[in-house]
Amino acid sequence: ARRMVGRKGYTPERNVFRESKNDIGLRYTYWKAPDGFRSATEIASHLIGHLASNEHLDGHEAAHQWVVTVPASFQGPQRSATLAAASSLSPDPDAVKLLEEPYAAFLDLLHRHPASLVEQVGEGGNVLVFDFGGGTCDVAIFALDSRDGPMQPRLRATSRYSRIGGGDIDRAIVHEHLVPMLLERHELSASSFGWQVRRRALEPQLLPLAERLKIALCRKLEERHTAGEVTQDVEVMAAGEYEIVVDDSSYFLENPTLSVADFEELLSGFLDPNPAPDDNSEYVQRGSIFSPILHALARARLEADDINAVVMAGSSTMIPQVRAALRRYFPDAALIGWRDAAELQGAIARGAALQALALASGHALIEPVCSGELGIQTRQGMLPLVAAGSLVPSANAAPVILQAPADSLDLPVELAVEVVTDANRT
């Protein structure tokens, strides 16, 4: 299926969809698609329905409690759209709950390696969960707290939504490495392929090749590093001849390669610890992984030195240069991860399953909390109502009571209420 993408009859956003999670909750329509596939919510409902149908293959009863994970930085419309996509799972709307992905990864780590985590972080220590996946970069900061029983993470801050991921690195390899290689191979000028051809034909066909080269290079770098060998001269090759079809013409890439020097040049913008405004081109969205890190630190009112451990979740944290950049930025923090890619890939799913099991038994492992401070604006300034990291009002036994100023017929009080978070976002 991945090889077919971009060829005649297989058109992105018409009958092929990828990374649609980034469009969920937006007023964005796949207008070329057939009915039932015209929004990211509809695509997600097909995916969730397919996953749910697999559990019936073994003759088990339908689940009574479902947990669907989302980035911690998802806003209200994105969460509502996700719940709408999952509505087919159960007629009971309370049977489907959302859980932030960094929380899910953290739950899995707490369940699998509780002693080592507590030992490396300590009571009250700050843990930054860095979830860098295929399409998003999500950061959450927790404090480890065991005052009221078992060790639990207490949320301190989350980053704003950051739409950068491993797919963007793959696109950089495509447009800044493989396409120039293809042009040179066929002695074509840079203007031979227009924007439409590059995005709709070349990019979909070359993305799987870019990902293969990236993964092969990362694995080879890890092997060299483990063996204590030099890594600066590493290069990988995807042996064979790759056919790229544009309209009715075929172009071929023979034995394409990717060197560590080329890869690190492509990564430079993604790993800039002092991020400027996103350096986007017409083909590649290039934001820095440190933008969401800095935003989460600022919301938690912490410095890099205050972080005791960094938990690396998400498939793109397997890139050695990403880990090295985090190690340089947090030199005194323990870097904690999973042993291999297979274990890492399942971490968020396992955390979600633990939460679902706990909910089915009547006690959630993770209670819903506010990711930012909530308050109202008055003429005298911001009046905080709910602190960041505390239970949301609907789950809190202590109600939030507001009383309007006195009003009368001759002196009516005009009231305009704005609910804001972090003192600036309505």
CSV table of C-alpha atoms in Angstrom, one decimal:
chain,number,residue,atom,x,y,z
A,1,ALA,CA,0.0,0.0,0.0
A,2,ARG,CA,2.8,2.4,0.8
A,3,ARG,CA,4.5,1.7,-2.5
A,4,MET,CA,1.2,2.5,-4.3
A,5,VAL,CA,0.8,5.9,-2.7
A,6,GLY,CA,1.4,8.7,-5.3
A,7,ARG,CA,0.9,6.4,-8.3
A,8,LYS,CA,-2.0,6.8,-10.6
A,9,GLY,CA,-5.3,6.1,-8.9
A,10,TYR,CA,-3.9,6.5,-5.3
A,11,THR,CA,-4.2,10.2,-4.4
A,12,PRO,CA,-3.5,11.7,-1.0
A,13,GLU,CA,-6.7,13.0,0.7
A,14,ARG,CA,-8.9,11.3,-2.0
A,15,ASN,CA,-8.4,7.6,-1.3
A,16,VAL,CA,-5.2,7.6,0.7
A,17,PHE,CA,-4.9,9.2,4.2
A,18,ARG,CA,-1.9,9.6,6.4
A,19,GLU,CA,-1.1,11.7,9.5
A,20,SER,CA,-4.7,12.8,9.6
A,21,LYS,CA,-4.5,13.0,13.4
A,22,ASN,CA,-2.9,16.4,12.9
A,23,ASP,CA,-6.1,17.6,11.2
A,24,ILE,CA,-8.6,16.3,13.8
A,25,GLY,CA,-10.7,19.1,15.4
A,26,LEU,CA,-9.9,21.5,12.6
A,27,ARG,CA,-12.4,22.9,10.1
A,28,TYR,CA,-10.6,21.0,7.3
A,29,THR,CA,-12.3,18.9,4.8
A,30,TYR,CA,-10.9,16.3,2.4
A,31,TRP,CA,-13.2,17.5,-0.4
A,32,LYS,CA,-12.0,15.0,-3.0
A,33,ALA,CA,-12.8,12.1,-0.7
A,34,PRO,CA,-16.0,10.0,-0.8
A,35,ASP,CA,-18.7,10.4,1.8
A,36,GLY,CA,-17.7,9.0,5.2
A,37,PHE,CA,-14.0,10.0,4.6
A,38,ARG,CA,-14.2,13.8,4.3
A,39,SER,CA,-12.8,14.7,7.7
A,40,ALA,CA,-10.1,13.6,10.1
A,41,THR,CA,-12.8,12.7,12.6
A,42,GLU,CA,-14.3,10.3,10.1
A,43,ILE,CA,-10.9,8.8,9.2
A,44,ALA,CA,-10.2,8.3,13.0
A,45,SER,CA,-13.6,6.6,13.5
A,46,HIS,CA,-12.7,4.1,10.7
A,47,LEU,CA,-9.4,3.4,12.4
A,48,ILE,CA,-10.8,3.0,15.9
A,49,GLY,CA,-13.7,0.8,14.6
A,50,HIS,CA,-11.2,-1.5,12.9
A,51,LEU,CA,-9.0,-1.8,16.0
A,52,ALA,CA,-12.1,-2.4,18.2
A,53,SER,CA,-13.4,-5.1,15.8
A,54,ASN,CA,-10.2,-7.2,16.3
A,55,GLU,CA,-11.0,-8.0,19.9
A,56,HIS,CA,-14.0,-10.0,18.8
A,57,LEU,CA,-11.8,-12.4,16.7
A,58,ASP,CA,-11.0,-14.4,19.8
A,59,GLY,CA,-14.6,-14.6,21.0
A,60,HIS,CA,-14.2,-12.3,23.9
A,61,GLU,CA,-17.0,-10.1,25.2
A,62,ALA,CA,-17.0,-6.4,24.1
A,63,ALA,CA,-15.1,-4.2,26.5
A,64,HIS,CA,-17.0,-2.1,29.0
A,65,GLN,CA,-14.4,0.6,29.4
A,66,TRP,CA,-12.3,2.2,26.7
A,67,VAL,CA,-9.4,4.6,26.9
A,68,VAL,CA,-8.2,6.6,23.9
A,69,THR,CA,-4.9,8.5,24.1
A,70,VAL,CA,-4.3,12.0,22.8
A,71,PRO,CA,-1.4,14.5,23.0
A,72,ALA,CA,-1.4,16.4,26.3
A,73,SER,CA,-1.4,19.6,24.2
A,74,PHE,CA,-4.7,18.8,22.4
A,75,GLN,CA,-7.2,21.6,22.9
A,76,GLY,CA,-11.0,21.3,23.4
A,77,PRO,CA,-12.0,20.9,19.8
A,78,GLN,CA,-9.4,18.2,19.2
A,79,ARG,CA,-10.5,16.3,22.2
A,80,SER,CA,-14.2,16.6,21.3
A,81,ALA,CA,-13.5,15.4,17.8
A,82,THR,CA,-11.5,12.4,19.2
A,83,LEU,CA,-14.4,11.5,21.5
A,84,ALA,CA,-16.8,11.8,18.5
A,85,ALA,CA,-14.6,9.4,16.5
A,86,ALA,CA,-14.7,6.9,19.4
A,87,SER,CA,-18.4,7.2,19.9
A,88,SER,CA,-19.1,3.9,18.1
A,89,LEU,CA,-17.2,2.0,20.8
A,90,SER,CA,-20.0,2.1,23.3
A,91,PRO,CA,-23.6,3.5,23.5
A,92,ASP,CA,-22.6,4.8,27.0
A,93,PRO,CA,-20.7,8.1,26.5
A,94,ASP,CA,-19.1,7.6,30.0
A,95,ALA,CA,-17.5,4.4,28.8
A,96,VAL,CA,-15.0,6.2,26.6
A,97,LYS,CA,-12.3,8.3,28.4
A,98,LEU,CA,-9.3,10.2,27.1
A,99,LEU,CA,-5.8,10.0,28.5
A,100,GLU,CA,-2.9,12.2,27.6
A,101,GLU,CA,-0.1,10.2,25.9
A,102,PRO,CA,2.8,11.4,28.2
A,103,TYR,CA,0.6,10.2,31.2
A,104,ALA,CA,0.1,6.8,29.5
A,105,ALA,CA,3.8,6.4,28.8
A,106,PHE,CA,4.6,7.4,32.4
A,107,LEU,CA,2.1,4.9,33.8
A,108,ASP,CA,3.7,2.1,31.8
A,109,LEU,CA,7.1,3.1,33.2
A,110,LEU,CA,5.8,3.3,36.8
A,111,HIS,CA,4.3,-0.1,36.4
A,112,ARG,CA,7.3,-1.7,34.8
A,113,HIS,CA,10.2,-0.1,36.6
A,114,PRO,CA,8.9,1.7,39.7
A,115,ALA,CA,11.9,1.2,41.9
A,116,SER,CA,14.5,2.5,39.4
A,117,LEU,CA,12.3,5.5,38.5
A,118,VAL,CA,11.9,6.5,42.2
A,119,GLU,CA,15.6,5.9,42.8
A,120,GLN,CA,16.6,8.1,39.9
A,121,VAL,CA,14.1,10.9,40.5
A,122,GLY,CA,13.4,11.0,44.2
A,123,GLU,CA,10.4,12.2,46.2
A,124,GLY,CA,9.1,15.4,44.8
A,125,GLY,CA,11.5,15.3,41.9
A,126,ASN,CA,10.5,16.8,38.5
A,127,VAL,CA,10.2,14.5,35.5
A,128,LEU,CA,9.9,15.8,31.9
A,129,VAL,CA,8.2,13.4,29.6
A,130,PHE,CA,9.3,14.0,26.0
A,131,ASP,CA,7.0,12.3,23.6
A,132,PHE,CA,8.4,12.8,20.1
A,133,GLY,CA,6.4,10.6,17.7
A,134,GLY,CA,5.7,10.4,14.0
A,135,GLY,CA,3.5,13.5,13.8
A,136,THR,CA,3.6,15.5,17.1
A,137,CYS,CA,6.1,16.6,19.8
A,138,ASP,CA,4.4,16.6,23.2
A,139,VAL,CA,6.0,17.6,26.4
A,140,ALA,CA,4.6,17.2,30.0
A,141,ILE,CA,6.3,17.9,33.3
A,142,PHE,CA,5.3,15.9,36.4
A,143,ALA,CA,6.3,16.0,40.1
A,144,LEU,CA,6.6,12.5,41.7
A,145,ASP,CA,4.4,12.6,44.8
A,146,SER,CA,3.7,9.7,47.3
A,147,ARG,CA,2.3,11.7,50.3
A,148,ASP,CA,-1.2,10.3,49.9
A,149,GLY,CA,-0.3,6.6,49.1
A,150,PRO,CA,1.4,5.0,46.2
A,151,MET,CA,3.8,7.0,44.0
A,152,GLN,CA,1.8,9.1,41.6
A,153,PRO,CA,2.8,11.7,39.0
A,154,ARG,CA,1.3,15.2,39.6
A,155,LEU,CA,1.1,17.3,36.5
A,156,ARG,CA,2.9,20.6,36.6
A,157,ALA,CA,2.7,21.8,33.0
A,158,THR,CA,2.2,20.7,29.4
A,159,SER,CA,3.5,22.3,26.2
A,160,ARG,CA,1.3,23.9,23.5
A,161,TYR,CA,0.4,21.8,20.5
A,162,SER,CA,3.5,21.3,18.4
A,163,ARG,CA,3.0,19.7,15.0
A,164,ILE,CA,6.5,18.3,14.3
A,165,GLY,CA,7.5,14.7,14.2
A,166,GLY,CA,9.5,12.0,12.5
A,167,GLY,CA,7.3,12.4,9.4
A,168,ASP,CA,8.7,15.9,9.0
A,169,ILE,CA,12.3,14.6,9.2
A,170,ASP,CA,11.4,12.0,6.5
A,171,ARG,CA,10.1,14.9,4.4
A,172,ALA,CA,13.3,16.8,4.8
A,173,ILE,CA,15.2,13.7,3.6
A,174,VAL,CA,12.9,13.4,0.6
A,175,HIS,CA,13.0,17.0,-0.6
A,176,GLU,CA,16.5,18.0,0.4
A,177,HIS,CA,18.4,14.8,-0.2
A,178,LEU,CA,16.5,12.2,-2.4
A,179,VAL,CA,14.8,14.6,-4.9
A,180,PRO,CA,18.2,16.3,-5.6
A,181,MET,CA,19.7,12.9,-6.0
A,182,LEU,CA,17.0,11.9,-8.5
A,183,LEU,CA,17.4,15.2,-10.4
A,184,GLU,CA,21.2,14.6,-10.7
A,185,ARG,CA,20.7,10.9,-11.7
A,186,HIS,CA,18.5,12.0,-14.7
A,187,GLU,CA,20.4,15.2,-15.4
A,188,LEU,CA,17.3,17.4,-14.7
A,189,SER,CA,17.2,21.0,-13.5
A,190,ALA,CA,15.7,21.9,-10.1
A,191,SER,CA,12.6,23.4,-11.9
A,192,SER,CA,11.8,20.1,-13.8
A,193,PHE,CA,9.3,19.1,-11.2
A,194,GLY,CA,6.8,21.7,-10.0
A,195,TRP,CA,5.2,22.0,-6.5
A,196,GLN,CA,2.2,19.8,-7.4
A,197,VAL,CA,4.4,17.0,-8.7
A,198,ARG,CA,6.8,17.1,-5.8
A,199,ARG,CA,4.1,17.0,-3.2
A,200,ARG,CA,1.5,14.7,-4.8
A,201,ALA,CA,3.8,12.3,-6.7
A,202,LEU,CA,7.4,12.3,-5.6
A,203,GLU,CA,6.9,12.8,-1.8
A,204,PRO,CA,4.4,10.0,-1.2
A,205,GLN,CA,6.5,7.5,-3.2
A,206,LEU,CA,9.8,8.5,-1.6
A,207,LEU,CA,8.7,8.8,2.0
A,208,PRO,CA,9.0,5.0,2.7
A,209,LEU,CA,12.5,5.0,1.2
A,210,ALA,CA,13.4,8.1,3.4
A,211,GLU,CA,12.2,6.3,6.5
A,212,ARG,CA,14.1,3.1,5.6
A,213,LEU,CA,17.3,5.1,5.2
A,214,LYS,CA,16.7,7.0,8.5
A,215,ILE,CA,16.0,3.9,10.5
A,216,ALA,CA,19.0,2.0,9.0
A,217,LEU,CA,21.4,4.9,9.7
A,218,CYS,CA,20.1,5.2,13.3
A,219,ARG,CA,20.6,1.5,13.9
A,220,LYS,CA,24.1,1.5,12.5
A,221,LEU,CA,25.0,4.5,14.6
A,222,GLU,CA,23.7,2.8,17.7
A,223,GLU,CA,25.7,-0.4,16.9
A,224,ARG,CA,28.9,1.7,16.3
A,225,HIS,CA,28.3,3.7,19.5
A,226,THR,CA,27.8,0.5,21.6
A,227,ALA,CA,31.0,-1.0,20.2
A,228,GLY,CA,32.9,2.2,21.0
A,229,GLU,CA,33.7,2.9,17.3
A,230,VAL,CA,33.8,6.1,15.4
A,231,THR,CA,30.5,7.2,13.9
A,232,GLN,CA,31.3,10.2,11.8
A,233,ASP,CA,32.0,8.1,8.6
A,234,VAL,CA,28.8,6.1,8.8
A,235,GLU,CA,26.8,5.8,5.6
A,236,VAL,CA,23.9,3.4,4.7
A,237,MET,CA,22.5,2.3,1.3
A,238,ALA,CA,19.1,1.1,0.2
A,239,ALA,CA,20.3,-1.5,-2.3
A,240,GLY,CA,18.3,-1.8,-5.5
A,241,GLU,CA,16.7,0.3,-8.2
A,242,TYR,CA,13.6,2.3,-7.1
A,243,GLU,CA,11.0,3.3,-9.7
A,244,ILE,CA,9.3,6.7,-9.3
A,245,VAL,CA,6.3,7.2,-11.5
A,246,VAL,CA,5.2,10.7,-12.6
A,247,ASP,CA,2.2,10.7,-14.9
A,248,ASP,CA,3.2,8.1,-17.5
A,249,SER,CA,7.0,8.5,-17.1
A,250,SER,CA,9.3,6.4,-14.9
A,251,TYR,CA,12.3,7.7,-13.1
A,252,PHE,CA,14.8,5.5,-11.2
A,253,LEU,CA,17.0,5.9,-8.1
A,254,GLU,CA,19.8,3.3,-8.0
A,255,ASN,CA,21.3,2.4,-4.6
A,256,PRO,CA,20.4,5.6,-2.8
A,257,THR,CA,22.5,6.4,0.3
A,258,LEU,CA,22.4,8.6,3.4
A,259,SER,CA,25.5,9.6,5.4
A,260,VAL,CA,25.6,10.7,9.0
A,261,ALA,CA,27.0,14.1,7.8
A,262,ASP,CA,24.0,14.6,5.4
A,263,PHE,CA,21.6,13.5,8.1
A,264,GLU,CA,22.9,15.8,10.8
A,265,GLU,CA,22.8,18.8,8.4
A,266,LEU,CA,19.1,18.0,7.8
A,267,LEU,CA,18.5,17.7,11.5
A,268,SER,CA,20.1,21.0,12.5
A,269,GLY,CA,16.9,23.0,12.5
A,270,PHE,CA,15.0,20.3,14.3
A,271,LEU,CA,17.5,20.2,17.2
A,272,ASP,CA,18.3,23.9,17.6
A,273,PRO,CA,18.3,24.6,21.4
A,274,ASN,CA,17.7,28.3,20.7
A,275,PRO,CA,14.7,28.0,18.3
A,276,ALA,CA,14.0,30.9,16.0
A,277,PRO,CA,10.6,31.1,14.4
A,278,ASP,CA,9.9,27.8,12.5
A,279,ASP,CA,12.1,27.6,9.5
A,280,ASN,CA,9.5,26.2,7.1
A,281,SER,CA,9.9,25.7,3.4
A,282,GLU,CA,7.2,25.1,0.8
A,283,TYR,CA,7.8,21.3,1.3
A,284,VAL,CA,9.1,20.8,4.9
A,285,GLN,CA,7.8,22.0,8.2
A,286,ARG,CA,10.9,22.4,10.3
A,287,GLY,CA,10.3,23.3,14.0
A,288,SER,CA,12.7,22.7,16.9
A,289,ILE,CA,12.0,20.0,19.4
A,290,PHE,CA,13.1,22.6,22.0
A,291,SER,CA,10.1,24.9,21.4
A,292,PRO,CA,7.6,22.7,23.3
A,293,ILE,CA,10.3,21.9,25.9
A,294,LEU,CA,10.9,25.6,26.6
A,295,HIS,CA,7.2,26.3,26.6
A,296,ALA,CA,6.5,23.6,29.2
A,297,LEU,CA,9.4,24.7,31.4
A,298,ALA,CA,8.1,28.3,31.3
A,299,ARG,CA,4.5,27.2,32.2
A,300,ALA,CA,5.9,25.1,35.1
A,301,ARG,CA,8.2,28.1,36.2
A,302,LEU,CA,11.2,25.8,36.1
A,303,GLU,CA,14.7,25.9,34.6
A,304,ALA,CA,16.5,23.0,32.8
A,305,ASP,CA,18.5,22.4,36.0
A,306,ASP,CA,15.3,21.7,38.0
A,307,ILE,CA,14.5,18.6,35.9
A,308,ASN,CA,15.7,15.4,37.6
A,309,ALA,CA,14.8,13.0,34.8
A,310,VAL,CA,13.8,13.0,31.2
A,311,VAL,CA,11.5,10.2,30.0
A,312,MET,CA,11.9,9.6,26.3
A,313,ALA,CA,8.7,8.4,24.7
A,314,GLY,CA,7.7,8.2,21.0
A,315,SER,CA,9.4,6.5,18.1
A,316,SER,CA,11.4,9.5,17.1
A,317,THR,CA,13.4,9.5,20.4
A,318,MET,CA,15.2,6.4,18.9
A,319,ILE,CA,17.2,8.9,16.7
A,320,PRO,CA,20.6,9.0,18.4
A,321,GLN,CA,21.1,12.7,17.6
A,322,VAL,CA,17.8,13.5,19.4
A,323,ARG,CA,18.9,11.7,22.5
A,324,ALA,CA,22.3,13.5,22.4
A,325,ALA,CA,20.6,16.9,22.1
A,326,LEU,CA,18.5,16.1,25.2
A,327,ARG,CA,21.6,14.9,27.1
A,328,ARG,CA,23.4,18.2,26.3
A,329,TYR,CA,20.4,20.3,27.3
A,330,PHE,CA,19.7,18.4,30.6
A,331,PRO,CA,23.3,17.4,31.6
A,332,ASP,CA,22.3,16.6,35.2
A,333,ALA,CA,19.1,14.7,34.5
A,334,ALA,CA,18.7,11.0,34.2
A,335,LEU,CA,17.6,10.0,30.7
A,336,ILE,CA,15.1,7.2,31.0
A,337,GLY,CA,13.6,5.2,28.2
A,338,TRP,CA,12.6,1.7,27.1
A,339,ARG,CA,15.0,-1.0,26.1
A,340,ASP,CA,14.1,-1.4,22.4
A,341,ALA,CA,11.8,0.0,19.7
A,342,ALA,CA,9.2,-2.7,20.1
A,343,GLU,CA,8.9,-2.1,23.8
A,344,LEU,CA,8.8,1.7,23.2
A,345,GLN,CA,6.1,1.4,20.5
A,346,GLY,CA,3.7,-0.3,23.0
A,347,ALA,CA,4.4,1.9,26.0
A,348,ILE,CA,1.5,4.3,25.4
A,349,ALA,CA,-0.9,1.5,24.6
A,350,ARG,CA,0.0,-0.4,27.7
A,351,GLY,CA,-0.4,2.8,29.8
A,352,ALA,CA,-3.9,3.3,28.3
A,353,ALA,CA,-4.8,-0.4,29.1
A,354,LEU,CA,-3.7,0.1,32.7
A,355,GLN,CA,-5.9,3.2,33.0
A,356,ALA,CA,-8.9,1.3,31.4
A,357,LEU,CA,-8.4,-1.6,33.8
A,358,ALA,CA,-8.4,0.8,36.8
A,359,LEU,CA,-11.5,2.6,35.5
A,360,ALA,CA,-13.3,-0.7,35.1
A,361,SER,CA,-12.5,-1.5,38.8
A,362,GLY,CA,-13.9,1.9,39.8
A,363,HIS,CA,-10.7,3.8,40.6
A,364,ALA,CA,-8.7,5.8,38.0
A,365,LEU,CA,-4.9,5.7,38.2
A,366,ILE,CA,-4.8,9.2,36.7
A,367,GLU,CA,-7.5,11.8,37.7
A,368,PRO,CA,-8.4,14.6,35.2
A,369,VAL,CA,-6.4,17.7,36.0
A,370,CYS,CA,-6.1,21.2,34.6
A,371,SER,CA,-3.0,21.5,32.4
A,372,GLY,CA,-2.9,25.3,33.0
A,373,GLU,CA,-4.1,27.8,35.6
A,374,LEU,CA,-7.8,28.8,35.0
A,375,GLY,CA,-9.2,32.1,36.1
A,376,ILE,CA,-11.4,35.0,35.2
A,377,GLN,CA,-10.4,38.5,34.1
A,378,THR,CA,-11.7,41.4,36.3
A,379,ARG,CA,-11.0,45.1,36.0
A,380,GLN,CA,-8.5,44.6,38.8
A,381,GLY,CA,-6.7,41.9,36.9
A,382,MET,CA,-6.6,38.1,36.7
A,383,LEU,CA,-8.4,36.2,39.5
A,384,PRO,CA,-7.1,32.6,39.7
A,385,LEU,CA,-9.8,29.9,40.2
A,386,VAL,CA,-8.1,26.6,39.5
A,387,ALA,CA,-4.4,26.1,39.8
A,388,ALA,CA,-2.4,24.2,37.2
A,389,GLY,CA,-2.2,20.5,38.1
A,390,SER,CA,-5.2,20.5,40.3
A,391,LEU,CA,-8.3,18.4,39.7
A,392,VAL,CA,-10.8,19.8,37.2
A,393,PRO,CA,-13.8,21.4,39.0
A,394,SER,CA,-16.2,18.6,38.0
A,395,ALA,CA,-14.0,16.0,39.7
A,396,ASN,CA,-13.2,18.1,42.7
A,397,ALA,CA,-15.2,17.8,46.0
A,398,ALA,CA,-14.5,21.5,46.7
A,399,PRO,CA,-16.7,23.6,44.4
A,400,VAL,CA,-15.7,26.9,42.7
A,401,ILE,CA,-18.3,29.4,43.8
A,402,LEU,CA,-18.6,32.8,42.0
A,403,GLN,CA,-20.8,35.7,43.3
A,404,ALA,CA,-21.6,38.6,41.1
A,405,PRO,CA,-21.5,42.2,42.4
A,406,ALA,CA,-24.7,43.6,43.8
A,407,ASP,CA,-27.2,44.7,41.2
A,408,SER,CA,-30.2,47.0,41.3
A,409,LEU,CA,-32.7,48.6,38.9
A,410,ASP,CA,-31.3,52.1,39.1
A,411,LEU,CA,-27.6,50.9,39.2
A,412,PRO,CA,-27.4,47.8,36.9
A,413,VAL,CA,-24.1,46.0,36.9
A,414,GLU,CA,-23.0,44.9,33.4
A,415,LEU,CA,-21.1,41.7,33.6
A,416,ALA,CA,-18.8,40.2,31.0
A,417,VAL,CA,-17.0,37.0,32.0
A,418,GLU,CA,-13.9,35.6,30.3
A,419,VAL,CA,-12.4,32.3,31.3
A,420,VAL,CA,-8.7,32.4,30.6
A,421,THR,CA,-5.8,30.0,31.1
A,422,ASP,CA,-2.1,30.9,31.8
A,423,ALA,CA,-3.3,34.5,32.2
A,424,ASN,CA,-3.5,35.2,28.5
A,425,ARG,CA,-5.4,32.6,26.5
A,426,THR,CA,-9.2,32.8,26.4
